[in-house]
mmCIF file of C-alpha atoms in Angstrom:
data_model
loop_
_atom_site.group_PDB
_atom_site.id
_atom_site.type_symbol
_atom_site.label_atom_id
_atom_site.label_comp_id
_atom_site.label_asym_id
_atom_site.label_seq_id
_atom_site.Cartn_x
_atom_site.Cartn_y
_atom_site.Cartn_z
ATOM 1 C CA MET C 998 0.000 0.000 0.000
ATOM 2 C CA ARG C 999 2.860 2.379 0.835
ATOM 3 C CA VAL C 1000 4.462 1.757 -2.568
ATOM 4 C CA LEU C 1001 1.167 2.604 -4.249
ATOM 5 C CA ARG C 1002 0.864 5.876 -2.282
ATOM 6 C CA GLU C 1003 4.451 6.851 -3.079
ATOM 7 C CA THR C 1004 3.966 6.028 -6.752
ATOM 8 C CA ALA C 1005 0.783 8.121 -6.814
ATOM 9 C CA LYS C 1006 2.647 11.081 -5.265
ATOM 10 C CA LEU C 1007 5.409 10.869 -7.846
ATOM 11 C CA LEU C 1008 3.013 10.464 -10.760
ATOM 12 C CA GLY C 1009 0.891 13.346 -9.471
ATOM 13 C CA LEU C 1010 3.924 15.621 -9.325
ATOM 14 C CA ILE C 1011 4.997 14.554 -12.818
ATOM 15 C CA LEU C 1012 1.501 15.297 -14.101
ATOM 16 C CA ILE C 1013 1.430 18.738 -12.449
ATOM 17 C CA CYS C 1014 4.856 19.702 -13.763
ATOM 18 C CA GLN C 1015 4.214 18.409 -17.278
ATOM 19 C CA ALA C 1016 0.816 20.149 -17.308
ATOM 20 C CA THR C 1017 2.686 23.394 -16.668
ATOM 21 C CA GLY C 1018 4.642 22.703 -19.841
ATOM 22 C CA VAL C 1019 1.506 21.907 -21.814
ATOM 23 C CA LEU C 1020 -0.066 25.157 -20.645
ATOM 24 C CA GLY C 1021 2.993 27.068 -21.818
ATOM 25 C CA ALA C 1022 2.936 25.286 -25.170
ATOM 26 C CA LEU C 1023 -0.647 26.435 -25.761
ATOM 27 C CA PHE C 1024 0.659 30.002 -25.844
ATOM 28 C CA THR C 1025 4.043 29.281 -27.385
ATOM 29 C CA VAL C 1026 3.358 27.049 -30.379
ATOM 30 C CA PRO C 1027 0.996 29.416 -32.246
ATOM 31 C CA SER C 1028 3.430 32.331 -31.848
ATOM 32 C CA ILE C 1029 6.577 30.563 -33.076
ATOM 33 C CA PRO C 1030 5.919 30.770 -36.848
ATOM 34 C CA THR C 1031 4.351 34.225 -36.617
ATOM 35 C CA TRP C 1032 5.334 36.743 -33.944
ATOM 36 C CA TYR C 1033 8.483 35.005 -32.657
ATOM 37 C CA ALA C 1034 9.765 34.370 -36.183
ATOM 38 C CA GLY C 1035 9.741 38.123 -36.783
ATOM 39 C CA LEU C 1036 11.885 39.007 -33.769
ATOM 40 C CA ASN C 1037 15.555 39.881 -34.082
ATOM 41 C CA LYS C 1038 17.421 37.112 -32.286
ATOM 42 C CA PRO C 1039 20.899 36.920 -30.763
ATOM 43 C CA TRP C 1040 23.546 34.652 -32.232
ATOM 44 C CA PHE C 1041 23.118 32.178 -29.363
ATOM 45 C CA ASN C 1042 19.386 31.615 -29.905
ATOM 46 C CA PRO C 1043 18.864 27.823 -29.946
ATOM 47 C CA PRO C 1044 16.830 26.173 -32.709
ATOM 48 C CA ASN C 1045 13.095 26.100 -31.975
ATOM 49 C CA TRP C 1046 12.945 22.288 -31.947
ATOM 50 C CA LEU C 1047 15.253 22.168 -28.908
ATOM 51 C CA PHE C 1048 12.873 23.842 -26.451
ATOM 52 C CA GLY C 1049 10.252 21.055 -26.285
ATOM 53 C CA PRO C 1050 12.605 18.196 -25.375
ATOM 54 C CA VAL C 1051 14.575 20.377 -22.945
ATOM 55 C CA TRP C 1052 11.473 21.563 -21.095
ATOM 56 C CA THR C 1053 9.925 18.083 -21.013
ATOM 57 C CA THR C 1054 13.107 16.751 -19.403
ATOM 58 C CA LEU C 1055 13.337 19.667 -16.966
ATOM 59 C CA TYR C 1056 9.715 19.243 -15.849
ATOM 60 C CA LEU C 1057 10.395 15.553 -15.189
ATOM 61 C CA LEU C 1058 13.511 16.363 -13.135
ATOM 62 C CA MET C 1059 11.580 19.040 -11.222
ATOM 63 C CA ALA C 1060 8.841 16.546 -10.346
ATOM 64 C CA ILE C 1061 11.340 13.954 -9.128
ATOM 65 C CA ALA C 1062 13.129 16.625 -7.072
ATOM 66 C CA ALA C 1063 9.863 17.754 -5.454
ATOM 67 C CA TYR C 1064 8.990 14.130 -4.726
ATOM 68 C CA LEU C 1065 12.348 13.553 -3.007
ATOM 69 C CA VAL C 1066 11.694 16.578 -0.811
ATOM 70 C CA TRP C 1067 8.102 15.495 -0.053
ATOM 71 C CA ARG C 1068 9.360 12.035 0.973
ATOM 72 C CA GLN C 1069 11.342 13.638 3.797
ATOM 73 C CA GLY C 1070 8.093 14.287 5.670
ATOM 74 C CA ILE C 1071 5.507 16.940 4.917
ATOM 75 C CA GLU C 1072 5.135 17.539 8.660
ATOM 76 C CA ARG C 1073 8.656 19.039 8.762
ATOM 77 C CA PRO C 1074 8.679 22.850 8.444
ATOM 78 C CA THR C 1075 11.715 22.777 6.124
ATOM 79 C CA VAL C 1076 9.893 20.397 3.768
ATOM 80 C CA ARG C 1077 6.706 22.489 3.746
ATOM 81 C CA ARG C 1078 8.715 25.680 3.122
ATOM 82 C CA ALA C 1079 10.670 24.065 0.279
ATOM 83 C CA LEU C 1080 7.503 22.747 -1.360
ATOM 84 C CA LYS C 1081 5.743 26.122 -1.008
ATOM 85 C CA LEU C 1082 8.673 27.789 -2.767
ATOM 86 C CA PHE C 1083 8.538 25.082 -5.421
ATOM 87 C CA ALA C 1084 4.828 25.706 -5.996
ATOM 88 C CA ILE C 1085 5.349 29.466 -6.281
ATOM 89 C CA GLN C 1086 8.215 29.117 -8.753
ATOM 90 C CA LEU C 1087 6.126 26.648 -10.770
ATOM 91 C CA GLY C 1088 3.372 29.278 -10.888
ATOM 92 C CA LEU C 1089 5.836 31.867 -12.180
ATOM 93 C CA ASN C 1090 7.075 29.326 -14.701
ATOM 94 C CA ALA C 1091 3.478 28.824 -15.844
ATOM 95 C CA ILE C 1092 2.847 32.529 -16.444
ATOM 96 C CA TRP C 1093 5.999 33.258 -18.442
ATOM 97 C CA SER C 1094 4.690 31.842 -21.743
ATOM 98 C CA PRO C 1095 1.348 33.694 -21.573
ATOM 99 C CA MET C 1096 3.219 36.938 -20.843
ATOM 100 C CA PHE C 1097 5.961 36.508 -23.447
ATOM 101 C CA PHE C 1098 4.242 34.561 -26.211
ATOM 102 C CA GLY C 1099 0.573 35.173 -25.413
ATOM 103 C CA LEU C 1100 0.810 38.937 -24.941
ATOM 104 C CA HIS C 1101 3.872 39.294 -27.191
ATOM 105 C CA ASP C 1102 5.470 41.298 -24.392
ATOM 106 C CA VAL C 1103 9.219 40.711 -24.254
ATOM 107 C CA PHE C 1104 9.704 43.126 -21.342
ATOM 108 C CA LEU C 1105 6.976 41.554 -19.188
ATOM 109 C CA GLY C 1106 8.468 38.146 -20.000
ATOM 110 C CA LEU C 1107 11.840 39.451 -18.848
ATOM 111 C CA VAL C 1108 10.407 40.660 -15.550
ATOM 112 C CA VAL C 1109 8.702 37.308 -14.934
ATOM 113 C CA ILE C 1110 11.741 35.211 -15.848
ATOM 114 C CA LEU C 1111 14.062 37.260 -13.632
ATOM 115 C CA LEU C 1112 11.634 36.812 -10.728
ATOM 116 C CA LEU C 1113 11.510 33.111 -11.573
ATOM 117 C CA LEU C 1114 15.299 32.854 -11.586
ATOM 118 C CA GLY C 1115 15.545 34.485 -8.155
ATOM 119 C CA LEU C 1116 12.797 32.324 -6.696
ATOM 120 C CA LEU C 1117 14.323 29.254 -8.283
ATOM 121 C CA ALA C 1118 17.660 29.978 -6.588
ATOM 122 C CA TRP C 1119 15.786 30.266 -3.287
ATOM 123 C CA THR C 1120 13.938 27.000 -3.991
ATOM 124 C CA HIS C 1121 17.223 25.265 -4.801
ATOM 125 C CA SER C 1122 18.657 26.439 -1.490
ATOM 126 C CA ALA C 1123 15.578 25.210 0.397
ATOM 127 C CA PHE C 1124 15.713 21.838 -1.392
ATOM 128 C CA LYS C 1125 19.407 21.464 -0.549
ATOM 129 C CA LYS C 1126 18.609 21.717 3.181
ATOM 130 C CA VAL C 1127 16.120 18.859 2.851
ATOM 131 C CA SER C 1128 17.577 16.639 0.116
ATOM 132 C CA PRO C 1129 20.911 17.284 -1.606
ATOM 133 C CA MET C 1130 19.850 14.908 -4.411
ATOM 134 C CA ALA C 1131 16.681 16.939 -5.002
ATOM 135 C CA ALA C 1132 18.755 20.113 -5.160
ATOM 136 C CA ALA C 1133 21.109 18.462 -7.647
ATOM 137 C CA LEU C 1134 18.151 17.528 -9.847
ATOM 138 C CA LEU C 1135 17.171 21.219 -9.970
ATOM 139 C CA VAL C 1136 20.595 22.354 -11.231
ATOM 140 C CA PRO C 1137 19.811 21.812 -14.949
ATOM 141 C CA TYR C 1138 16.594 23.797 -14.479
ATOM 142 C CA VAL C 1139 18.445 26.640 -12.742
ATOM 143 C CA LEU C 1140 21.037 26.706 -15.525
ATOM 144 C CA TRP C 1141 18.396 26.624 -18.272
ATOM 145 C CA VAL C 1142 16.348 29.422 -16.689
ATOM 146 C CA GLY C 1143 19.581 31.412 -16.337
ATOM 147 C CA PHE C 1144 20.226 30.878 -20.045
ATOM 148 C CA ALA C 1145 16.595 31.681 -20.886
ATOM 149 C CA SER C 1146 16.907 34.898 -18.848
ATOM 150 C CA LEU C 1147 19.942 35.869 -20.889
ATOM 151 C CA LEU C 1148 18.080 35.042 -24.104
ATOM 152 C CA ASN C 1149 15.006 37.012 -23.000
ATOM 153 C CA SER C 1150 17.258 39.963 -22.106
ATOM 154 C CA ALA C 1151 18.898 39.841 -25.534
ATOM 155 C CA LEU C 1152 15.514 39.682 -27.249
ATOM 156 C CA TYR C 1153 14.393 42.720 -25.294
ATOM 157 C CA LEU C 1154 17.513 44.664 -26.261
ATOM 158 C CA LEU C 1155 17.333 43.646 -29.925
ATOM 159 C CA ASN C 1156 13.642 44.384 -30.335
#
């Protein structure tokens, strides 16, 4: 029974994180061949096909990281704090695509992604106190959001 509960927790977290990606894609995909295609891009802009696989992988790693923290005991204040930070950063993650791609607002996207990057650093720190492995699983996400922040900044400056 315990294995079933633990599996349900992990699958639930994977579903929540991947749903965040699907929500973003609803705003992103229609804008790629139209609005986004018309933007001036920096030399380091990755090919469009790369974003889907990267984000799918990152959302999976995020879910596993959150699960590892949750397993440490939701009754512990450090676990609850870490998971609250995780939920808030996931919310910011979810609103970036509607701001950037949905509203076609590069500056608003920049504001959101910089807030996300700061909150993500805080989340990483909170995860590290609970589960070093969970914190390690967030490192690719932190690095990618750092890169995405740089890309968003360049897009703002070039457009």
